[in-house]
Short mmCIF file of C-alpha atoms in Angstrom, two decimals:
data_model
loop_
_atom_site.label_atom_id
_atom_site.label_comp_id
_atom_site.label_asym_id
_atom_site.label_seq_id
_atom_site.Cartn_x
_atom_site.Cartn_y
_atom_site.Cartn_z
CA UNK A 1 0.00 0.00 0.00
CA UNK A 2 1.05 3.63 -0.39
CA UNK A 3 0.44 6.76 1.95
CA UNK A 4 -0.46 9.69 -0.21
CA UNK A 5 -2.28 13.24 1.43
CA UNK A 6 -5.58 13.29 -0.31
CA UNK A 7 -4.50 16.41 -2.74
CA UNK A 8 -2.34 14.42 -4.60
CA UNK A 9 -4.74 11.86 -5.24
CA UNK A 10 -6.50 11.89 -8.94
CA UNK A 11 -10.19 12.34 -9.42
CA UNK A 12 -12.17 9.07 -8.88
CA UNK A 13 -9.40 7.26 -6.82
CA UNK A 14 -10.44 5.44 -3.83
CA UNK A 15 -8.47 4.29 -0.53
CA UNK A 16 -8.74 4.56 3.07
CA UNK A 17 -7.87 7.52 5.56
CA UNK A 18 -4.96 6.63 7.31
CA UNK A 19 -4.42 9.58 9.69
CA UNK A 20 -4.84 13.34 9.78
CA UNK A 21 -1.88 15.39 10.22
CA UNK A 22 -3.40 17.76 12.51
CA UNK A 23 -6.18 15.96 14.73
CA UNK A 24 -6.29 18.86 16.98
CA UNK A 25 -7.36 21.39 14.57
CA UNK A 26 -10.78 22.79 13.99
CA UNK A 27 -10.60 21.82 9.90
CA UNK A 28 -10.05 17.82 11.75
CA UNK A 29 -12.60 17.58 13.93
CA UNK A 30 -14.69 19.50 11.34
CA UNK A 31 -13.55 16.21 8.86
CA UNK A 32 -14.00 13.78 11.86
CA UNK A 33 -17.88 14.56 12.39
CA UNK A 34 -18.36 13.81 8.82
CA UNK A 35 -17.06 10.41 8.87
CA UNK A 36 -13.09 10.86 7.64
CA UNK A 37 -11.76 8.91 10.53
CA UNK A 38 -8.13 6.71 10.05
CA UNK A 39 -10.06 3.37 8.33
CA UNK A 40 -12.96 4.70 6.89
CA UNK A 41 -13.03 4.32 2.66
CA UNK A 42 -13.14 7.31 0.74
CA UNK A 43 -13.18 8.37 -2.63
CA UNK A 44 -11.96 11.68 -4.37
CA UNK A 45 -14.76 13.04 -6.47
CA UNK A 46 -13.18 16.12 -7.54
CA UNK A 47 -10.30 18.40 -7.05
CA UNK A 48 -10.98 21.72 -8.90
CA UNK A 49 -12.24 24.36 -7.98
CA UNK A 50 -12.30 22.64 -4.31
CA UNK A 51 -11.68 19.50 -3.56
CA UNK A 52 -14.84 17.26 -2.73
CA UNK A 53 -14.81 13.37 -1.32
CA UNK A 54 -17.41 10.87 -0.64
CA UNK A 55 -16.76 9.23 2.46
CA UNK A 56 -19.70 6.65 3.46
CA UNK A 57 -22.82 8.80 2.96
CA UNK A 58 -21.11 11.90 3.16
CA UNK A 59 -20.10 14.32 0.43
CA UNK A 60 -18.16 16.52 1.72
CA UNK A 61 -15.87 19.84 0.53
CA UNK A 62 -12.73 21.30 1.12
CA UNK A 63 -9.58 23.41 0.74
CA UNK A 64 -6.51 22.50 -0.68
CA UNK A 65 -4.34 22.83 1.89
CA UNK A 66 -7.11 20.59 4.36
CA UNK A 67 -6.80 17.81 1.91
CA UNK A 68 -2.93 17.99 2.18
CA UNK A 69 -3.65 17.50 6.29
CA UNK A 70 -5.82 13.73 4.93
CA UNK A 71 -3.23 10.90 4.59
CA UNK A 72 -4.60 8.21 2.55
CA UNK A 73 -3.61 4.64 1.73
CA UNK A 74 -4.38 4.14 -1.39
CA UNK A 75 -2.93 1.01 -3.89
CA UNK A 76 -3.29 -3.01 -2.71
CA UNK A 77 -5.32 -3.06 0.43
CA UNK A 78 -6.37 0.54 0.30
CA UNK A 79 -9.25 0.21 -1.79
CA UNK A 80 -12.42 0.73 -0.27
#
């Protein structure tokens, strides 16, 4: 498996979070209550003009620079 942060994935690739870089931070725990906890699947819908993911239910958007913060295993055993 490989650890990306979520802005470098491309649109429609899938994987799992791994970890947030910054748990503490309001943008996290923002992420957390939607569902992007370390295990969950998600999948990039979109990166321009913001970037948007489905994660369970969820659709959910964001800034660039809080998808760098999402580290995502993507690749054999990622896949959601």
């Amino acid at each position: 498996a490989l650890f990306l942060p979520l802005d470098r994935l491309s649109a429609g690739e899938e994987g799992r979070v791994a970890y947030l870089l910054s748990p503490d931070s309001p943008d996290a725990q923002r992420l957390l209550s939607m569902g992007l906890v370390p295990g969950s699947p998600v999948r990039l819908d979109q990166s321009r003009p913001a970037f948007v993911v489905t994660v369970g239910a969820n659709t959910v958007a964001m800034e660039a620079a809080v998808a760098a913060g999402i580290v995502v295993r993507v690749g054999r055993g990622g896949k959601a």
